[in-house]
PDB file of C-alpha atoms in Angstrom:
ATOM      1  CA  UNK A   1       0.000   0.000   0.000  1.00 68.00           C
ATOM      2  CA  UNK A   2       1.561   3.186  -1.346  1.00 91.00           C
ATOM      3  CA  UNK A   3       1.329   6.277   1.563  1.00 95.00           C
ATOM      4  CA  UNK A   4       0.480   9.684   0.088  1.00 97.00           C
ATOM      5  CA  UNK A   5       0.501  12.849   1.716  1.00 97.00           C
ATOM      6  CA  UNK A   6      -2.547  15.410   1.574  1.00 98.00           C
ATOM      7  CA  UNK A   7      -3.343  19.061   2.461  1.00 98.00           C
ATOM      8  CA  UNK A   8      -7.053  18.879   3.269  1.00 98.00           C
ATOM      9  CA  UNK A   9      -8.766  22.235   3.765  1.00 98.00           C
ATOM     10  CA  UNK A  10     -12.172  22.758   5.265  1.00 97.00           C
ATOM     11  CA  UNK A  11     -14.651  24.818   7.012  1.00 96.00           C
ATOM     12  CA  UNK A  12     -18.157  24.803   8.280  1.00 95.00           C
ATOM     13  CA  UNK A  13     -20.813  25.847   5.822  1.00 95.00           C
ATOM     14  CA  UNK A  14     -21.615  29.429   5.631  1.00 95.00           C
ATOM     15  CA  UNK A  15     -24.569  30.317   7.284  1.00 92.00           C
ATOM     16  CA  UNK A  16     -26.358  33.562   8.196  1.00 94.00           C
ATOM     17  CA  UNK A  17     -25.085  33.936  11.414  1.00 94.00           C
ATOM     18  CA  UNK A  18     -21.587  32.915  10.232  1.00 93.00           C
ATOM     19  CA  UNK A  19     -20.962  34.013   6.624  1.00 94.00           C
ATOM     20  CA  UNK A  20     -17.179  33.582   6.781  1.00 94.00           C
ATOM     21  CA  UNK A  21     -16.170  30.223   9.146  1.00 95.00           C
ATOM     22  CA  UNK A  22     -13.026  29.654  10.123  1.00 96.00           C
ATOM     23  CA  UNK A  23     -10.776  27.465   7.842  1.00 96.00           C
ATOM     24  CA  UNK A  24      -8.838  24.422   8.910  1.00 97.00           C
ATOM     25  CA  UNK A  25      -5.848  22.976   7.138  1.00 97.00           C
ATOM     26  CA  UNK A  26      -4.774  19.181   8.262  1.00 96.00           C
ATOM     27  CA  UNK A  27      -1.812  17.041   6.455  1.00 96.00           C
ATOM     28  CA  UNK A  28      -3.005  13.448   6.331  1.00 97.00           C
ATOM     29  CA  UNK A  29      -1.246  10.416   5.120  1.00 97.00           C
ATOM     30  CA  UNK A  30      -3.618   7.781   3.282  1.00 97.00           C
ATOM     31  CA  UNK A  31      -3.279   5.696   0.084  1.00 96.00           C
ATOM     32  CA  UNK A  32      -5.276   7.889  -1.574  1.00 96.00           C
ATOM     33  CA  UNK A  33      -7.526  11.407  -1.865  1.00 97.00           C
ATOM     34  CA  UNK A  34     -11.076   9.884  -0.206  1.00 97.00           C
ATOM     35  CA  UNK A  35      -9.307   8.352   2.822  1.00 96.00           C
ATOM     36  CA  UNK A  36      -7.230  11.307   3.298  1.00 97.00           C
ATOM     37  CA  UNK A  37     -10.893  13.103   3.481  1.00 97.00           C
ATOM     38  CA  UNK A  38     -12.295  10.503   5.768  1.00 96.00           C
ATOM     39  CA  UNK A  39      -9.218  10.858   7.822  1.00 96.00           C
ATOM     40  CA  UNK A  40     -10.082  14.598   7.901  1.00 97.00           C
ATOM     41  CA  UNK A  41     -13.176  14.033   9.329  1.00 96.00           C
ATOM     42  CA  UNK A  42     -12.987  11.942  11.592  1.00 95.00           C
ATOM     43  CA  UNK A  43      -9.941  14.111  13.263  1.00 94.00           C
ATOM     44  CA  UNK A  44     -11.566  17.530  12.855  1.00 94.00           C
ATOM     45  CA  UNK A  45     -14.567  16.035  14.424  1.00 94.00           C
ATOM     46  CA  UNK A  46     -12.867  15.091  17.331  1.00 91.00           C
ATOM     47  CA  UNK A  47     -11.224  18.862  18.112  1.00 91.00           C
ATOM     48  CA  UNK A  48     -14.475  20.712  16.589  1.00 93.00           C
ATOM     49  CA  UNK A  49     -18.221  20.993  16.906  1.00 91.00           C
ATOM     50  CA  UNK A  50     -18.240  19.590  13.223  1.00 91.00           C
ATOM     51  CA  UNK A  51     -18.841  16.832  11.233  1.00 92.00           C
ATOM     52  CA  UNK A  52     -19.419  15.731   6.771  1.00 94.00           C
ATOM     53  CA  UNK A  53     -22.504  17.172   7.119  1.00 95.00           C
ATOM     54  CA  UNK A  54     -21.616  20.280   8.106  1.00 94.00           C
ATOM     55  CA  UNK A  55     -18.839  20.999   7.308  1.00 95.00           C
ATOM     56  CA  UNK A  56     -17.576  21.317   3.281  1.00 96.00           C
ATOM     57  CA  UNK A  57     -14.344  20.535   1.771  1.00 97.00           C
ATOM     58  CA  UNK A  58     -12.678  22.983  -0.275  1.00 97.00           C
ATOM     59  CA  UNK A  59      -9.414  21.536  -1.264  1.00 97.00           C
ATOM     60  CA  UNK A  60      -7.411  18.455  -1.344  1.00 98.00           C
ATOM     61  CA  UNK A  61      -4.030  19.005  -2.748  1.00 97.00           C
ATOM     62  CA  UNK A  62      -1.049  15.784  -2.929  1.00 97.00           C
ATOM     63  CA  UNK A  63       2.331  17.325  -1.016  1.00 97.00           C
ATOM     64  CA  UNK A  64       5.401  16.169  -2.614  1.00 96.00           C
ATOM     65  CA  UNK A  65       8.797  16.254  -0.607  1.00 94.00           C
ATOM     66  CA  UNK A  66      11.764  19.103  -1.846  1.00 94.00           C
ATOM     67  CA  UNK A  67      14.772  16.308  -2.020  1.00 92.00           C
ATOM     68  CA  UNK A  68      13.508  12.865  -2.652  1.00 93.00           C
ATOM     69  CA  UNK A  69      16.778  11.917  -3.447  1.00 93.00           C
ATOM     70  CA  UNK A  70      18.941  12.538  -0.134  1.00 93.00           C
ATOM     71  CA  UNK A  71      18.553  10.565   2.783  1.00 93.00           C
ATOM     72  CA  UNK A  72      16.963  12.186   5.674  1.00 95.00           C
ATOM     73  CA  UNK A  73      16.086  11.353   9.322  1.00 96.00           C
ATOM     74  CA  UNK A  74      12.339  11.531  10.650  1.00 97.00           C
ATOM     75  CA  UNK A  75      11.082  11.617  14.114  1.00 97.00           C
ATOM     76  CA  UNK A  76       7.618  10.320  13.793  1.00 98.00           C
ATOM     77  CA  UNK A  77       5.062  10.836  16.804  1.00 98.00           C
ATOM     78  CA  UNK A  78       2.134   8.530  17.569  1.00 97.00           C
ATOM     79  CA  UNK A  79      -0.950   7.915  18.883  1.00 96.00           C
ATOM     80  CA  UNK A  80      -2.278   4.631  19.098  1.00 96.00           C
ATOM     81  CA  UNK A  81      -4.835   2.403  20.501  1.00 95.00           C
ATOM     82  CA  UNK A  82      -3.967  -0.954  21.704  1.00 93.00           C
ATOM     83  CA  UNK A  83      -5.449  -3.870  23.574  1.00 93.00           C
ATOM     84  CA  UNK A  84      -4.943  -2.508  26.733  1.00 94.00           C
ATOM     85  CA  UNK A  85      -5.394   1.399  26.092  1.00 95.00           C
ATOM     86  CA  UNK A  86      -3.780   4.566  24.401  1.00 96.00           C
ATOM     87  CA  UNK A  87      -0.336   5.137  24.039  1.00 97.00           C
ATOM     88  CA  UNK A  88       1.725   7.938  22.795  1.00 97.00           C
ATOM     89  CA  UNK A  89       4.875   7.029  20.829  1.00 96.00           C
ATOM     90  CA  UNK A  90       8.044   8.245  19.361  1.00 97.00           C
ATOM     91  CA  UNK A  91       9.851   6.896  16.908  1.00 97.00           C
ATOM     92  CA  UNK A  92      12.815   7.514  14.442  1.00 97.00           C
ATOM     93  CA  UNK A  93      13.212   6.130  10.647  1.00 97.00           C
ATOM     94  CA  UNK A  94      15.742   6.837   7.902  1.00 95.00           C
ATOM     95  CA  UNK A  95      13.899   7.458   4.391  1.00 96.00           C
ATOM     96  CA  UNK A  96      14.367   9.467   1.406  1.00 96.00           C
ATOM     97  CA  UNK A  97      10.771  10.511   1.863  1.00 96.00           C
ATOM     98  CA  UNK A  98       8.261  11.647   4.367  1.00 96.00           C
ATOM     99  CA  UNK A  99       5.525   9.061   3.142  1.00 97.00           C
ATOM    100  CA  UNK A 100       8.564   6.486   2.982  1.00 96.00           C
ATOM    101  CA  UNK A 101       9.171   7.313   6.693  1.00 97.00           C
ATOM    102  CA  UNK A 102       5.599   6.755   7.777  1.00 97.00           C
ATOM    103  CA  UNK A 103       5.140   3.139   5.725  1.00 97.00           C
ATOM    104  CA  UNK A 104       8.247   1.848   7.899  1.00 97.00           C
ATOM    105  CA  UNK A 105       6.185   2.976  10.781  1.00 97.00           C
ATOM    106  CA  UNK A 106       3.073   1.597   9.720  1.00 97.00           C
ATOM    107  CA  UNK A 107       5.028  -1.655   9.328  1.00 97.00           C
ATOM    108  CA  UNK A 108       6.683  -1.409  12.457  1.00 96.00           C
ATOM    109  CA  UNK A 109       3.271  -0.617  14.382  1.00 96.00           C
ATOM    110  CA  UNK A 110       1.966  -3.939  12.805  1.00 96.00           C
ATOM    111  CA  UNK A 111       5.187  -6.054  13.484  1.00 96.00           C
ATOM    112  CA  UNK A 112       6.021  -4.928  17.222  1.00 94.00           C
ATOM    113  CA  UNK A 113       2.642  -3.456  18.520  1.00 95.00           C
ATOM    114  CA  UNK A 114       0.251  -5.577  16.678  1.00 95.00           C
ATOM    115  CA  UNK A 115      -1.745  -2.277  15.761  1.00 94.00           C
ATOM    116  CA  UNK A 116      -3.639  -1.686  12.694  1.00 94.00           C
ATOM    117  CA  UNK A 117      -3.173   1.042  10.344  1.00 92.00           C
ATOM    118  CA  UNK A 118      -6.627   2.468  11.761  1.00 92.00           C
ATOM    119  CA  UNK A 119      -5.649   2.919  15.502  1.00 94.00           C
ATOM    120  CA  UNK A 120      -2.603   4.777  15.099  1.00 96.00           C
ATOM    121  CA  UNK A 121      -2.782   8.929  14.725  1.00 95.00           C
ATOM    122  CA  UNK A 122       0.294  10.468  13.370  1.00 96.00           C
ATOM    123  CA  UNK A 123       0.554  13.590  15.582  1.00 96.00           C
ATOM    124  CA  UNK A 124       3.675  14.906  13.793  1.00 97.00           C
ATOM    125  CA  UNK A 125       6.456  13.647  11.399  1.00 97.00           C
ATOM    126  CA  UNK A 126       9.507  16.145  11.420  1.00 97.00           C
ATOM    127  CA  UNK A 127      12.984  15.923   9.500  1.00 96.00           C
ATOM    128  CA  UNK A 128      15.870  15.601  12.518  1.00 96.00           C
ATOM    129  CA  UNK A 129      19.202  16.496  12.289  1.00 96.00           C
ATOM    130  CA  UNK A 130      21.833  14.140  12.845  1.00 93.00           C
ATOM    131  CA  UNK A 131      23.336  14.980  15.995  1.00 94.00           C
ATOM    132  CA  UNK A 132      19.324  15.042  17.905  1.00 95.00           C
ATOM    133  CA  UNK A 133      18.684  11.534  17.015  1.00 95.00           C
ATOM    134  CA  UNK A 134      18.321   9.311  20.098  1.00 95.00           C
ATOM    135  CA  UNK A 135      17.229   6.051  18.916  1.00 94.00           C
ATOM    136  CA  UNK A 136      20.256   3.504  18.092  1.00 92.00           C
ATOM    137  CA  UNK A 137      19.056   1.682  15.478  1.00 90.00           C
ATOM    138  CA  UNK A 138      19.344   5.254  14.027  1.00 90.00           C
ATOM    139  CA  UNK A 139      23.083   5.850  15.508  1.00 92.00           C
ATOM    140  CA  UNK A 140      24.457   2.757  13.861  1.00 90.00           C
ATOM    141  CA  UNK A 141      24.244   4.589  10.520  1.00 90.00           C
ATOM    142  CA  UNK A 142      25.752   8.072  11.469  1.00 90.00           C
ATOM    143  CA  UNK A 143      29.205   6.622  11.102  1.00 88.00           C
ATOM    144  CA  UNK A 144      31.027   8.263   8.080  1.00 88.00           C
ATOM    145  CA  UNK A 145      33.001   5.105   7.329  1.00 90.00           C
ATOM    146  CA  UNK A 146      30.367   2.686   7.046  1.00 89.00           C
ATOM    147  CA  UNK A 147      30.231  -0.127   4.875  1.00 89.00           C
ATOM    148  CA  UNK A 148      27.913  -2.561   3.682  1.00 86.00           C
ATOM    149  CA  UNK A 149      29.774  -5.594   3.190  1.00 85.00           C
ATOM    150  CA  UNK A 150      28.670  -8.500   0.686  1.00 85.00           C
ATOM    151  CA  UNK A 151      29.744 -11.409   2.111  1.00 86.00           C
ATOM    152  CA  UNK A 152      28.642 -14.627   0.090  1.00 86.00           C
ATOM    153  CA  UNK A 153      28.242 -13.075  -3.977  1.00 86.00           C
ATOM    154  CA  UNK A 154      27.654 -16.036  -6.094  1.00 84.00           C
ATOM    155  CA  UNK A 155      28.607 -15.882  -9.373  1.00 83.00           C
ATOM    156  CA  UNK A 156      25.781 -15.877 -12.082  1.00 85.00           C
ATOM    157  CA  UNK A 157      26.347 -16.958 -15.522  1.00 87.00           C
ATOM    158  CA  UNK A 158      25.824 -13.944 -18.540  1.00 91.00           C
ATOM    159  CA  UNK A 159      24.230 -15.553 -20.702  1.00 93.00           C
ATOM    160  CA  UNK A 160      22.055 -18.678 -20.911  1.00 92.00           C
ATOM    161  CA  UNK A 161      24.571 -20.808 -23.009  1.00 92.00           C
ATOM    162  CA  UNK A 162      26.858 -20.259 -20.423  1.00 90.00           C
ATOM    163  CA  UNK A 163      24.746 -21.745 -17.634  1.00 90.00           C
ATOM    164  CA  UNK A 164      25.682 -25.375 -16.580  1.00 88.00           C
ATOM    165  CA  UNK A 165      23.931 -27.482 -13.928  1.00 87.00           C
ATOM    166  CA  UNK A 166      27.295 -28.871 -13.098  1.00 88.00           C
ATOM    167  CA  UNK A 167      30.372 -27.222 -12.330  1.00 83.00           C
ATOM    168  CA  UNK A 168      34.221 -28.806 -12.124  1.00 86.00           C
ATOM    169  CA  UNK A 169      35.353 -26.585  -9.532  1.00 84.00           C
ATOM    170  CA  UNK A 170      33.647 -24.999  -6.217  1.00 82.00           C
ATOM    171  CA  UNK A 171      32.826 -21.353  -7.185  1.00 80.00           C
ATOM    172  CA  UNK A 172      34.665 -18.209  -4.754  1.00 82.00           C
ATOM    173  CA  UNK A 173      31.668 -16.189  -3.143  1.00 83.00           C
ATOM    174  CA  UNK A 174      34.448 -13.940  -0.929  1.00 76.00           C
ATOM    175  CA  UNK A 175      36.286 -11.268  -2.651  1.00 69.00           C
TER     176      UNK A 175
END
């Protein structure tokens, strides 16, 4: 499931009494535009006298990150229901992407906390500097000198007339 991020904008309907209502701007992550409005209502209904009916919609724009080619560090806090109650959260990922940051947490919510993608609440994703990440499954990649070692390469042949079932000599996998 791809993540997207939205800008959903809303207000109440204009009425008599209130001609010009307050507008309110959330950013949502969903798979696509009509969960990201769900997702709008159900949070706006929670902080505000205000629900589908209403309310009205006036945009719904897709928010695309500056650099989606450099490697960045989110701090991702979360809300989330679980069997026994409501937790808040805090967690770090490396990613290339803000929506690439929150599917590793998605998939880390389901793998450690058993929690589906419904009962967690992003409360904030922000881009953190190197030197105010805590986490150490972070750390471990701040080193300037590391290396990603490939340890057993097997050798594949280039072509299929090249391919043999049987070989006369054990290949070398280390280099």
């Amino acid at each position: 499931m791809a993540i997207h991020e939205y800008q959903v904008v809303g207000r109440h309907k204009p009425t008599e009494t209130d001609p010009k209502p307050n507008l309110y701007r959330m950013r949502i992550f969903a798979p696509n535009e009509v969960v990201a409005k769900s997702r709008y209502w159900y949070f706006l209904s929670k902080y505000h006298k205000m629900k589908k009916t209403t309310g009205e919609i006036l945009a719904v724009n897709e928010i695309h990150d500056r650099k989606p080619d450099l490697v960045k560090n989110y701090a991702i806090f979360v809300r989330y229901d679980s069997r026994s109650g409501t937790h808040n959260l805090y967690k770090e990922f490396r990613d290339t992407t803000r929506c690439g940051a929150v599917a590793q947490m998605y998939l880390d919510m389901a793998g450690r906390h058993r929690a589906r993608t419904r009962s967690v609440q992003i409360i904030d994703v922000i881009e953190v500097p190197s030197s105010k990440c805590v986490r150490p499954n972070m750390l471990q990649f701040h080193d300037s000198k590391i290396k990603f070692p490939l340890p057993h390469r097997v050798p594949r042949a280039t072509e299929a007339r090249y391919k043999a079932t049987f070989r006369a000599g054990r290949p070398n996998t280390s280099y």
